[in-house]
XYZ file of N, CA and C in Angstrom:
864
model
N 62.097 71.714 105.584
C 62.479 70.599 104.691
C 63.905 70.157 105.011
N 64.140 68.881 105.144
C 65.468 68.375 105.464
C 66.398 68.554 104.285
N 67.720 68.490 104.560
C 68.697 68.649 103.483
C 68.605 67.531 102.481
N 68.259 66.302 102.947
C 68.129 65.172 102.021
C 66.999 65.404 101.038
N 65.838 65.865 101.540
C 64.715 66.139 100.660
C 65.017 67.300 99.737
N 65.733 68.308 100.227
C 66.085 69.433 99.381
C 66.995 69.007 98.257
N 67.952 68.094 98.559
C 68.865 67.608 97.531
C 68.126 66.855 96.452
N 67.143 66.005 96.847
C 66.407 65.232 95.858
C 65.497 66.118 95.026
N 64.937 67.136 95.604
C 64.019 67.989 94.863
C 64.740 68.837 93.838
N 66.037 69.123 94.051
C 66.788 69.942 93.120
C 67.563 69.119 92.109
N 67.408 67.835 92.124
C 68.176 66.971 91.231
C 67.773 67.197 89.790
N 68.774 67.188 88.923
C 68.503 67.338 87.496
C 67.825 66.096 86.956
N 68.296 64.919 87.382
C 67.689 63.654 86.973
C 67.132 62.993 88.225
N 65.865 63.196 88.547
C 65.329 62.692 89.813
C 65.298 61.182 89.854
N 65.928 60.630 90.853
C 65.952 59.185 91.053
C 65.565 58.888 92.484
N 65.058 57.694 92.708
C 64.765 57.255 94.059
C 66.039 56.688 94.669
N 66.590 57.369 95.612
C 67.823 56.925 96.227
C 67.523 56.055 97.435
N 68.370 55.064 97.628
C 68.178 54.140 98.740
C 68.679 54.765 100.030
N 68.138 54.307 101.128
C 68.533 54.818 102.419
C 69.870 54.261 102.857
N 70.413 54.751 103.979
C 71.736 54.320 104.419
C 71.770 52.861 104.847
N 70.632 52.268 105.180
C 70.600 50.876 105.629
C 70.141 49.914 104.540
N 70.192 50.351 103.275
C 69.666 49.534 102.184
C 70.680 48.542 101.640
N 71.887 48.492 102.242
C 72.889 47.551 101.781
C 73.480 47.919 100.444
N 73.702 49.202 100.200
C 74.287 49.642 98.948
C 75.741 49.177 98.860
N 76.223 48.809 97.678
C 77.623 48.372 97.536
C 78.585 49.513 97.811
N 79.705 49.186 98.415
C 80.720 50.182 98.750
C 81.953 50.065 97.878
N 82.006 49.058 97.020
C 83.148 48.878 96.131
C 82.673 48.302 94.803
N 83.587 48.322 93.835
C 83.270 47.800 92.505
C 82.929 46.312 92.564
N 83.668 45.543 93.375
C 83.404 44.113 93.492
C 82.025 43.853 94.093
N 81.669 44.628 95.098
C 80.347 44.461 95.699
C 79.240 44.814 94.711
N 79.494 45.814 93.862
C 78.504 46.194 92.859
C 78.303 45.073 91.842
N 79.381 44.449 91.417
C 79.276 43.331 90.470
C 78.558 42.153 91.125
N 78.895 41.886 92.389
C 78.249 40.769 93.082
C 76.756 41.009 93.235
N 76.368 42.251 93.480
C 74.944 42.549 93.612
C 74.210 42.308 92.304
N 74.898 42.457 91.165
C 74.277 42.280 89.854
C 74.447 40.867 89.310
N 74.810 39.918 90.174
C 75.115 38.572 89.678
C 73.948 37.938 88.944
N 72.719 38.165 89.443
C 71.569 37.540 88.790
C 71.198 38.265 87.503
N 71.391 39.576 87.445
C 71.113 40.308 86.201
C 72.162 40.009 85.143
N 73.246 39.364 85.542
C 74.267 38.922 84.588
C 74.052 37.455 84.217
N 73.881 36.608 85.226
C 73.823 35.167 84.992
C 72.535 34.725 84.298
N 71.399 35.299 84.693
C 70.131 34.859 84.107
C 70.059 35.161 82.609
N 70.294 36.415 82.161
C 70.269 36.660 80.709
C 71.338 35.867 79.962
N 72.526 35.718 80.577
C 73.589 34.973 79.913
C 73.217 33.503 79.759
N 72.567 32.944 80.752
C 72.120 31.554 80.671
C 71.049 31.373 79.601
N 70.117 32.326 79.526
C 69.078 32.252 78.492
C 69.679 32.359 77.094
N 70.649 33.242 76.919
C 71.301 33.372 75.616
C 72.070 32.102 75.254
N 72.746 31.525 76.238
C 73.493 30.291 75.981
C 72.557 29.142 75.629
N 71.426 29.053 76.341
C 70.467 27.986 76.057
C 69.859 28.155 74.668
N 69.530 29.390 74.301
C 68.965 29.634 72.974
C 69.993 29.319 71.880
N 71.245 29.684 72.114
C 72.294 29.408 71.133
C 72.494 27.902 70.959
N 72.485 27.173 72.068
C 72.614 25.711 71.986
C 71.450 25.103 71.223
N 70.258 25.651 71.429
C 69.089 25.149 70.699
C 69.228 25.389 69.206
N 69.868 26.495 68.815
C 70.073 26.776 67.385
C 71.044 25.790 66.749
N 71.951 25.214 67.553
C 72.849 24.196 67.043
C 72.148 22.837 66.898
N 71.205 22.578 67.790
C 70.553 21.271 67.810
C 69.284 21.227 66.961
N 68.602 22.362 66.839
C 67.326 22.417 66.132
C 67.371 23.494 65.042
N 66.621 23.318 63.966
C 66.622 24.314 62.868
C 65.728 25.520 63.177
N 65.956 26.164 64.324
C 65.110 27.281 64.733
C 65.232 28.439 63.758
N 66.460 28.811 63.421
C 66.672 29.931 62.501
C 66.069 29.659 61.132
N 66.293 28.447 60.598
C 65.797 28.125 59.265
C 64.273 28.123 59.218
N 63.640 27.591 60.257
C 62.171 27.545 60.284
C 61.600 28.956 60.309
N 62.190 29.805 61.122
C 61.709 31.185 61.223
C 61.885 31.924 59.900
N 63.035 31.771 59.252
C 63.276 32.455 57.982
C 62.436 31.860 56.858
N 62.249 30.551 56.873
C 61.471 29.906 55.813
C 60.011 30.380 55.818
N 59.548 30.825 56.947
C 58.180 31.310 57.038
C 57.962 32.534 56.153
N 59.023 33.308 55.906
C 58.911 34.535 55.111
C 59.487 34.382 53.711
N 59.971 33.178 53.381
C 60.528 32.970 52.053
C 59.468 32.377 51.134
N 59.331 32.970 49.960
C 58.357 32.517 48.960
C 59.124 31.886 47.812
N 58.861 30.615 47.529
C 59.561 29.931 46.449
C 59.298 30.616 45.119
N 60.305 30.513 44.263
C 60.160 31.090 42.932
C 60.750 32.494 42.863
N 60.243 33.286 41.912
C 60.822 34.608 41.667
C 60.322 35.663 42.635
N 59.410 35.284 43.551
C 58.873 36.267 44.501
C 59.866 36.613 45.609
N 60.770 35.684 45.909
C 61.786 35.972 46.909
C 61.227 36.039 48.325
N 61.581 37.089 49.025
C 61.210 37.247 50.431
C 59.996 38.138 50.577
N 59.128 37.765 51.505
C 57.867 38.492 51.679
C 58.105 39.953 52.042
N 59.108 40.205 52.880
C 59.372 41.565 53.320
C 59.781 42.507 52.210
N 60.269 41.960 51.096
C 60.674 42.806 49.975
C 59.494 43.494 49.309
N 58.296 42.996 49.567
C 57.100 43.565 48.950
C 56.317 44.446 49.925
N 56.898 44.735 51.093
C 56.245 45.595 52.072
C 56.889 46.975 52.033
N 56.098 47.991 51.857
C 56.667 49.341 51.845
C 57.191 49.723 53.229
N 56.639 49.106 54.263
C 57.079 49.427 55.623
C 58.496 48.941 55.882
N 58.980 47.980 55.088
C 60.324 47.473 55.316
C 61.359 48.550 54.994
N 61.177 49.240 53.877
C 62.101 50.317 53.520
C 62.057 51.429 54.562
N 60.837 51.748 55.010
C 60.697 52.781 56.034
C 61.420 52.385 57.306
N 61.259 51.136 57.716
C 61.911 50.641 58.912
C 63.426 50.638 58.755
N 63.891 50.302 57.573
C 65.332 50.236 57.315
C 65.994 51.600 57.518
N 65.343 52.640 57.018
C 65.935 53.981 57.106
C 65.692 54.649 58.459
N 64.667 54.214 59.183
C 64.387 54.806 60.484
C 65.116 54.100 61.627
N 65.604 52.897 61.381
C 66.208 52.113 62.459
C 67.426 52.761 63.115
N 68.264 53.544 62.408
C 69.414 54.157 63.092
C 69.051 55.336 63.978
N 67.788 55.764 63.975
C 67.405 56.981 64.699
C 67.769 56.927 66.186
N 67.500 55.841 66.919
C 67.863 55.843 68.341
C 69.340 56.120 68.582
N 70.207 55.466 67.825
C 71.634 55.683 68.000
C 72.053 57.092 67.632
N 71.474 57.620 66.552
C 71.825 58.973 66.122
C 71.345 60.006 67.139
N 70.099 59.860 67.590
C 69.535 60.823 68.534
C 70.290 60.795 69.857
N 70.465 59.602 70.420
C 71.147 59.495 71.709
C 72.609 59.911 71.608
N 73.275 59.490 70.538
C 74.689 59.815 70.385
C 74.931 61.298 70.197
N 74.171 61.925 69.301
C 74.357 63.359 69.049
C 73.992 64.174 70.282
N 72.908 63.803 70.950
C 72.511 64.528 72.162
C 73.606 64.454 73.222
N 74.205 63.277 73.387
C 75.271 63.131 74.372
C 76.497 63.965 73.994
N 76.852 63.976 72.718
C 78.007 64.760 72.270
C 77.768 66.249 72.471
N 76.562 66.713 72.175
C 76.236 68.125 72.361
C 76.362 68.521 73.829
N 75.839 67.689 74.714
C 75.919 67.998 76.147
C 77.365 68.051 76.602
N 78.191 67.109 76.167
C 79.584 67.074 76.589
C 80.385 68.231 75.997
N 80.062 68.612 74.752
C 80.815 69.675 74.096
C 80.418 71.058 74.595
N 79.130 71.287 74.757
C 78.633 72.604 75.139
C 78.610 72.770 76.657
N 78.744 71.676 77.383
C 78.630 71.731 78.830
C 79.643 72.633 79.504
N 80.810 72.843 78.883
C 81.820 73.689 79.504
C 81.405 75.157 79.556
N 80.436 75.528 78.708
C 79.960 76.917 78.707
C 78.567 77.047 79.309
N 77.886 75.934 79.526
C 76.527 75.975 80.042
C 76.436 75.171 81.331
N 76.207 75.832 82.481
C 76.092 75.084 83.742
C 74.942 74.075 83.718
N 73.831 74.429 83.029
C 72.696 73.509 82.972
C 73.072 72.211 82.277
N 73.820 72.300 81.158
C 74.253 71.103 80.450
C 75.401 70.407 81.168
N 76.264 71.177 81.808
C 77.384 70.582 82.541
C 76.884 69.664 83.644
N 75.742 70.028 84.232
C 75.184 69.193 85.291
C 74.718 67.843 84.783
N 74.523 67.727 83.471
C 74.039 66.478 82.879
C 75.160 65.666 82.220
N 76.403 66.065 82.420
C 77.522 65.363 81.797
C 77.621 63.892 82.201
N 77.405 63.515 83.453
C 77.470 62.078 83.792
C 76.481 61.240 83.000
N 75.279 61.780 82.783
C 74.276 61.067 82.002
C 74.712 60.977 80.540
N 75.185 62.100 79.990
C 75.608 62.121 78.589
C 76.795 61.193 78.359
N 77.720 61.162 79.297
C 78.895 60.296 79.161
C 78.478 58.828 79.139
N 77.558 58.467 79.995
C 77.075 57.083 80.030
C 76.396 56.705 78.716
N 75.491 57.550 78.232
C 74.770 57.261 76.989
C 75.736 57.126 75.824
N 76.698 58.029 75.725
C 77.650 57.986 74.612
C 78.478 56.711 74.648
N 78.921 56.306 75.823
C 79.729 55.097 75.932
C 78.932 53.849 75.565
N 77.651 53.818 75.913
C 76.826 52.666 75.538
C 76.656 52.605 74.022
N 76.409 53.744 73.394
C 76.263 53.787 71.934
C 77.544 53.319 71.258
N 78.686 53.792 71.748
C 79.961 53.432 71.133
C 80.319 51.972 71.390
N 80.089 51.501 72.616
C 80.498 50.143 72.968
C 79.604 49.086 72.351
N 78.286 49.324 72.308
C 77.350 48.317 71.832
C 77.275 48.214 70.319
N 76.423 49.015 69.678
C 76.222 48.888 68.225
C 77.470 49.185 67.390
N 78.246 50.192 67.765
C 79.363 50.602 66.908
C 80.583 49.698 67.066
N 81.082 49.539 68.280
C 82.323 48.783 68.463
C 82.094 47.275 68.409
N 81.237 46.754 69.290
C 81.074 45.307 69.386
C 80.345 44.722 68.187
N 79.161 45.264 67.869
C 78.334 44.665 66.821
C 78.953 44.866 65.439
N 79.145 46.118 65.056
C 79.586 46.409 63.684
C 81.101 46.422 63.515
N 81.834 46.762 64.577
C 83.275 46.880 64.443
C 84.035 45.590 64.647
N 83.598 44.747 65.577
C 84.366 43.555 65.917
C 83.684 42.252 65.524
N 82.460 42.025 66.011
C 81.844 40.702 65.860
C 81.438 40.423 64.420
N 80.777 41.362 63.765
C 80.341 41.129 62.381
C 81.501 40.734 61.460
N 82.578 41.524 61.396
C 83.674 41.134 60.496
C 84.362 39.841 60.907
N 84.440 39.575 62.213
C 85.156 38.382 62.678
C 84.378 37.105 62.396
N 83.062 37.120 62.590
C 82.244 35.918 62.403
C 81.992 35.642 60.924
N 81.588 36.661 60.176
C 81.335 36.502 58.744
C 80.183 35.564 58.423
N 79.181 35.526 59.248
C 78.065 34.607 59.054
C 77.245 34.971 57.818
N 76.926 33.999 56.951
C 76.104 34.305 55.775
C 74.679 34.643 56.162
N 74.080 35.513 55.389
C 72.696 35.921 55.622
C 71.741 34.868 55.041
N 70.495 34.859 55.490
C 69.534 33.896 54.934
C 69.400 33.995 53.420
N 69.416 35.223 52.876
C 69.253 35.362 51.434
C 70.501 34.972 50.649
N 71.545 34.491 51.347
C 72.739 33.970 50.679
C 72.777 32.449 50.668
N 71.826 31.815 51.356
C 71.850 30.370 51.474
C 71.255 29.701 50.240
N 71.814 28.544 49.905
C 71.325 27.799 48.756
C 69.898 27.308 48.984
N 69.533 26.980 50.220
C 68.185 26.473 50.487
C 67.115 27.538 50.295
N 67.522 28.806 50.227
C 66.580 29.889 49.983
C 66.762 30.502 48.598
N 67.293 29.698 47.683
C 67.353 30.096 46.290
C 68.533 30.949 45.887
N 69.479 31.195 46.781
C 70.634 32.026 46.428
C 71.666 31.192 45.672
N 72.384 31.838 44.779
C 73.398 31.129 44.002
C 74.726 31.880 43.961
N 74.808 33.049 44.572
C 76.055 33.812 44.644
C 76.317 34.196 46.094
N 77.411 33.665 46.671
C 78.300 32.610 46.178
C 77.617 31.246 46.203
N 78.205 30.265 45.548
C 77.567 28.967 45.377
C 77.665 28.112 46.637
N 76.641 27.284 46.805
C 76.632 26.240 47.833
C 76.915 26.784 49.245
N 76.272 27.871 49.581
C 76.409 28.427 50.935
C 75.345 27.796 51.818
N 75.763 27.290 52.961
C 74.843 26.618 53.868
C 74.779 27.348 55.208
N 73.818 26.945 56.008
C 73.561 27.604 57.293
C 74.770 27.506 58.220
N 75.038 28.605 58.909
C 76.103 28.674 59.912
C 75.473 29.103 61.226
N 75.714 28.349 62.281
C 75.115 28.628 63.585
C 75.716 29.889 64.205
N 75.024 30.515 65.156
C 75.557 31.716 65.808
C 76.879 31.448 66.510
N 77.801 32.407 66.387
C 79.157 32.376 66.943
C 80.063 31.358 66.254
N 79.586 30.756 65.187
C 80.424 29.844 64.408
C 81.098 30.622 63.294
N 82.405 30.513 63.187
C 83.147 31.273 62.189
C 82.815 30.780 60.786
N 82.815 31.718 59.850
C 82.500 31.391 58.464
C 83.448 32.145 57.537
N 83.748 31.529 56.405
C 84.593 32.173 55.406
C 83.796 33.029 54.439
N 82.472 32.947 54.518
C 81.605 33.748 53.650
C 81.497 35.157 54.213
N 81.631 36.140 53.347
C 81.546 37.534 53.789
C 80.078 37.953 53.857
N 79.381 37.423 54.884
C 77.962 37.714 54.998
C 77.626 38.800 56.001
N 78.333 38.815 57.120
C 78.138 39.815 58.177
C 76.683 39.847 58.667
N 76.120 38.667 58.847
C 74.747 38.592 59.330
C 74.665 38.677 60.847
N 75.679 38.158 61.533
C 75.633 38.047 62.990
C 76.542 39.068 63.655
N 75.982 39.843 64.604
C 74.563 40.050 64.915
C 73.986 41.160 64.047
N 72.757 41.544 64.309
C 72.091 42.545 63.479
C 72.453 43.957 63.938
N 73.041 44.726 63.033
C 73.400 46.100 63.360
C 72.199 47.013 63.475
N 71.231 46.872 62.554
C 70.041 47.724 62.591
C 69.216 47.449 63.850
N 69.056 46.171 64.200
C 68.293 45.853 65.402
C 68.990 46.364 66.657
N 70.322 46.320 66.667
C 71.049 46.807 67.842
C 70.798 48.290 68.066
N 70.613 49.052 66.985
C 70.276 50.464 67.131
C 68.914 50.630 67.791
N 67.968 49.792 67.433
C 66.653 49.861 68.053
C 66.688 49.492 69.517
N 67.499 48.481 69.853
C 67.604 48.057 71.244
C 68.282 49.106 72.124
N 68.891 50.126 71.510
C 69.556 51.169 72.287
C 68.601 51.923 73.204
N 67.294 51.874 72.908
C 66.348 52.545 73.795
C 66.316 51.893 75.174
N 67.015 50.764 75.347
C 67.136 50.166 76.675
C 68.144 50.914 77.540
N 69.056 51.648 76.914
C 70.157 52.270 77.650
C 69.701 53.195 78.774
N 68.710 54.092 78.562
C 68.299 54.961 79.680
C 67.793 54.217 80.896
N 67.424 52.947 80.746
C 66.947 52.188 81.902
C 68.017 52.091 82.980
N 69.283 52.045 82.572
C 70.362 51.897 83.545
C 70.626 53.184 84.317
N 70.083 54.297 83.872
C 70.176 55.534 84.642
C 69.303 55.455 85.892
N 68.297 54.574 85.854
C 67.383 54.397 86.980
C 67.566 53.043 87.659
N 68.625 52.354 87.311
C 68.834 50.977 87.756
C 68.805 50.872 89.273
N 67.956 50.012 89.798
C 67.793 49.752 91.235
C 67.341 50.983 92.009
N 66.822 51.977 91.327
C 66.340 53.171 92.002
C 64.880 53.462 91.674
N 64.475 53.113 90.471
C 63.095 53.345 90.048
C 62.700 52.213 89.116
N 62.049 51.211 89.660
C 61.752 49.993 88.891
C 60.796 50.257 87.734
N 59.893 51.238 87.899
C 58.939 51.526 86.833
C 59.635 52.180 85.646
N 60.580 53.063 85.907
C 61.342 53.671 84.826
C 62.202 52.633 84.113
N 62.798 51.734 84.889
C 63.601 50.662 84.285
C 62.733 49.781 83.395
N 61.569 49.371 83.913
C 60.670 48.513 83.136
C 60.182 49.224 81.882
N 59.894 50.521 81.999
C 59.399 51.267 80.851
C 60.419 51.374 79.736
N 61.650 51.766 80.080
C 62.687 51.907 79.050
C 63.088 50.555 78.480
N 63.130 49.531 79.310
C 63.450 48.195 78.811
C 62.387 47.715 77.827
N 61.134 47.972 78.139
C 60.045 47.567 77.251
C 60.121 48.298 75.923
N 60.356 49.609 75.981
C 60.474 50.390 74.742
C 61.636 49.880 73.895
N 62.777 49.632 74.534
C 63.937 49.165 73.787
C 63.732 47.805 73.152
N 63.164 46.868 73.917
C 62.948 45.514 73.391
C 61.942 45.538 72.239
N 60.848 46.282 72.411
C 59.834 46.337 71.359
C 60.367 47.016 70.097
N 61.099 48.098 70.270
C 61.637 48.817 69.102
C 62.644 47.950 68.360
N 63.568 47.329 69.107
C 64.561 46.470 68.465
C 63.940 45.237 67.840
N 62.951 44.630 68.528
C 62.290 43.450 67.975
C 61.498 43.798 66.720
N 60.897 44.989 66.700
C 60.170 45.412 65.504
C 61.084 45.547 64.304
N 62.251 46.159 64.519
C 63.227 46.258 63.431
C 63.704 44.869 63.025
N 63.950 44.025 64.023
C 64.405 42.670 63.724
C 63.401 41.871 62.921
N 62.119 42.081 63.192
C 61.075 41.375 62.446
C 61.183 41.671 60.952
N 61.337 42.934 60.602
C 61.441 43.292 59.191
C 62.752 42.809 58.572
N 63.820 42.790 59.355
C 65.095 42.304 58.826
C 65.040 40.795 58.565
N 64.289 40.069 59.376
C 64.105 38.638 59.130
C 63.217 38.427 57.908
N 62.155 39.219 57.802
C 61.197 39.049 56.708
C 61.797 39.358 55.352
N 62.853 40.153 55.314
C 63.488 40.496 54.043
C 64.664 39.577 53.733
N 64.937 38.629 54.635
C 66.013 37.669 54.408
C 67.390 38.181 54.746
N 67.481 39.266 55.518
C 68.783 39.852 55.837
C 69.378 39.303 57.131
N 68.523 38.727 58.006
C 69.015 38.242 59.294
C 68.220 37.038 59.760
N 68.877 36.250 60.612
C 68.220 35.150 61.293
C 67.657 35.644 62.625
N 66.806 34.831 63.217
C 66.258 35.161 64.526
C 67.364 35.299 65.567
N 68.364 34.424 65.516
C 69.454 34.475 66.492
C 70.278 35.753 66.350
N 70.342 36.326 65.156
C 71.027 37.618 64.988
C 70.353 38.699 65.817
N 69.029 38.671 65.831
C 68.262 39.684 66.558
C 68.383 39.463 68.063
N 68.283 38.204 68.484
C 68.350 37.895 69.916
C 69.698 38.314 70.495
N 70.769 38.021 69.773
C 72.084 38.372 70.285
C 72.354 39.873 70.207
N 71.736 40.570 69.279
C 71.853 42.032 69.261
C 71.269 42.621 70.533
N 70.134 42.083 70.937
C 69.507 42.520 72.181
C 70.424 42.234 73.371
N 70.997 41.044 73.404
C 71.870 40.684 74.507
C 73.115 41.544 74.576
N 73.704 41.843 73.437
C 74.928 42.645 73.419
C 74.656 44.071 73.897
N 73.554 44.658 73.462
C 73.217 46.010 73.899
C 72.899 46.017 75.398
N 72.179 45.013 75.862
C 71.863 44.923 77.289
C 73.131 44.859 78.133
N 74.037 43.969 77.771
C 75.263 43.820 78.552
C 76.191 45.024 78.394
N 76.116 45.719 77.266
C 76.885 46.953 77.113
C 76.401 48.010 78.098
N 75.075 48.141 78.217
C 74.523 49.094 79.168
C 74.859 48.724 80.599
N 74.747 47.445 80.948
C 75.055 47.008 82.297
C 76.542 47.190 82.609
N 77.408 46.905 81.624
C 78.850 47.070 81.829
C 79.215 48.533 82.047
N 78.606 49.442 81.281
C 78.886 50.862 81.455
C 78.330 51.370 82.783
N 77.195 50.840 83.192
C 76.614 51.199 84.490
C 77.587 50.848 85.619
N 78.215 49.687 85.527
C 79.160 49.265 86.554
C 80.487 50.009 86.429
N 80.988 50.143 85.204
C 82.301 50.758 85.005
C 82.310 52.242 85.362
N 81.227 52.944 85.085
C 81.157 54.383 85.349
C 80.639 54.695 86.747
N 80.463 53.673 87.560
C 80.046 53.907 88.938
C 78.599 54.288 89.096
N 77.732 53.832 88.204
C 76.321 54.154 88.316
C 75.668 53.582 89.554
N 76.315 52.602 90.183
C 75.785 51.988 91.397
C 75.997 52.868 92.624
N 76.838 53.888 92.506
C 77.044 54.800 93.629
C 75.831 55.703 93.793
N 75.477 56.001 95.015
C 74.311 56.821 95.302
C 74.490 58.216 94.698
N 73.560 58.606 93.839
C 73.603 59.926 93.227
C 74.552 60.042 92.051
N 75.015 58.904 91.486
C 75.976 58.970 90.387
C 75.423 59.709 89.181
N 74.146 59.515 88.866
C 73.510 60.195 87.747
C 72.555 61.286 88.225
N 72.713 61.694 89.476
C 71.825 62.679 90.063
C 72.543 64.023 90.130
N 72.984 64.499 88.963
C 73.777 65.727 88.898
C 72.951 66.930 89.319
N 73.651 67.947 89.850
C 73.000 69.160 90.299
C 73.693 70.371 89.703
N 72.944 71.450 89.583
C 73.516 72.708 89.117
C 74.439 73.272 90.192
N 75.485 74.021 89.807
C 76.433 74.528 90.797
C 75.776 75.355 91.892
N 74.850 76.251 91.544
C 74.202 77.077 92.557
C 73.413 76.227 93.544
N 72.762 75.189 93.014
C 71.966 74.329 93.871
C 72.856 73.533 94.813
N 74.046 73.133 94.321
C 74.980 72.407 95.162
C 75.418 73.291 96.324
N 75.723 74.554 96.024
C 76.137 75.475 97.077
C 75.027 75.691 98.098
N 73.792 75.834 97.620
C 72.673 76.024 98.532
C 72.473 74.806 99.426
N 72.568 73.634 98.827
C 72.387 72.418 99.621
C 73.510 72.242 100.638
N 74.745 72.584 100.225
C 75.874 72.491 101.152
C 75.689 73.433 102.325
N 75.258 74.658 102.030
C 75.017 75.628 103.097
C 73.906 75.154 104.024
N 72.865 74.557 103.463
C 71.768 74.058 104.291
C 72.229 72.923 105.190
N 73.079 72.026 104.653
C 73.585 70.933 105.478
C 74.490 71.451 106.595
N 75.346 72.446 106.261
C 76.223 73.017 107.276
C 75.418 73.689 108.381
N 74.358 74.412 107.986
C 73.523 75.080 108.981
C 72.819 74.060 109.867
N 72.360 72.969 109.265
C 71.695 71.934 110.045
C 72.660 71.251 111.006
N 73.929 71.083 110.566
C 74.915 70.434 111.426
C 75.351 71.350 112.561
N 75.427 72.668 112.291
C 75.864 73.607 113.312
C 74.774 73.894 114.332
N 73.508 73.674 113.961
C 72.404 73.948 114.857
C 72.498 73.184 116.164
N 72.585 71.867 116.131
C 72.703 71.098 117.373
C 73.941 71.442 118.175
N 75.069 71.745 117.448
C 76.296 72.073 118.149
C 76.164 73.357 118.948
N 75.547 74.385 118.334
C 75.380 75.661 119.014
C 74.451 75.528 120.214
N 73.404 74.688 120.060
C 72.498 74.463 121.175
C 73.185 73.746 122.317
N 74.079 72.817 121.984
C 74.806 72.095 123.030
C 75.762 73.015 123.763
N 76.432 73.945 123.015
C 77.333 74.875 123.651
C 76.589 75.832 124.567
N 75.390 76.270 124.102
C 74.591 77.190 124.915
C 74.134 76.528 126.207
N 73.828 75.254 126.136
C 73.413 74.534 127.340
C 74.573 74.360 128.304
């Protein structure tokens, strides 16, 4: 077995690594340039959707579908699954965040966990940067967008005469609707996809699908209860996606084997095997 195959077989996080002629980026700038379409295409779609929300009543139409005139309020308020979804929605962030902290904290005493520190560091940074810092820490308080159940057109009267505010438009109402914090936690299941980015397309597609479906499911219930607009959910997805992509680039995930950590003993064995393979031809040449 060659040293390359031995290295891949002993990997803690098995990934499909590209060959030496695959045009892998050699610098941070080259890595960003290679991801230009994964940056520009989603950003263009988000910009187009946001512009449509300014020109068309997309958010109001979507929310009005779940609003019942009179004392019935919002349809989602009468679904028992809404409460269940509300309390279960933070689970992805809690599970991923705590698991990453445990690996980083205990890794100094456990070689098995220490080998997974690059993965844990990436996951923790995505959790902190996306839902916690950007969504709940910075954007929500700064924008102050009123929620659907605060609007006068949906029967709200406290505070008085509150009207629709488009996404990214500043508001003096303390609504904190934009973006959705609960949905952003659901979209966190997209984060592991970047551990396989450009190395295993099926793993990337699988984690992306799980994350989008989980976050969209939470967003559906948040819209049905009048707590968020459709654009709140869409931008939560976008923020988590770009947080994962930014951490992938910043932490050097584009480097070959960046998340392919190995146990110390296995590293020594592989190094010895490579040295033996390199010395073999040399000794044969000297003998000749």
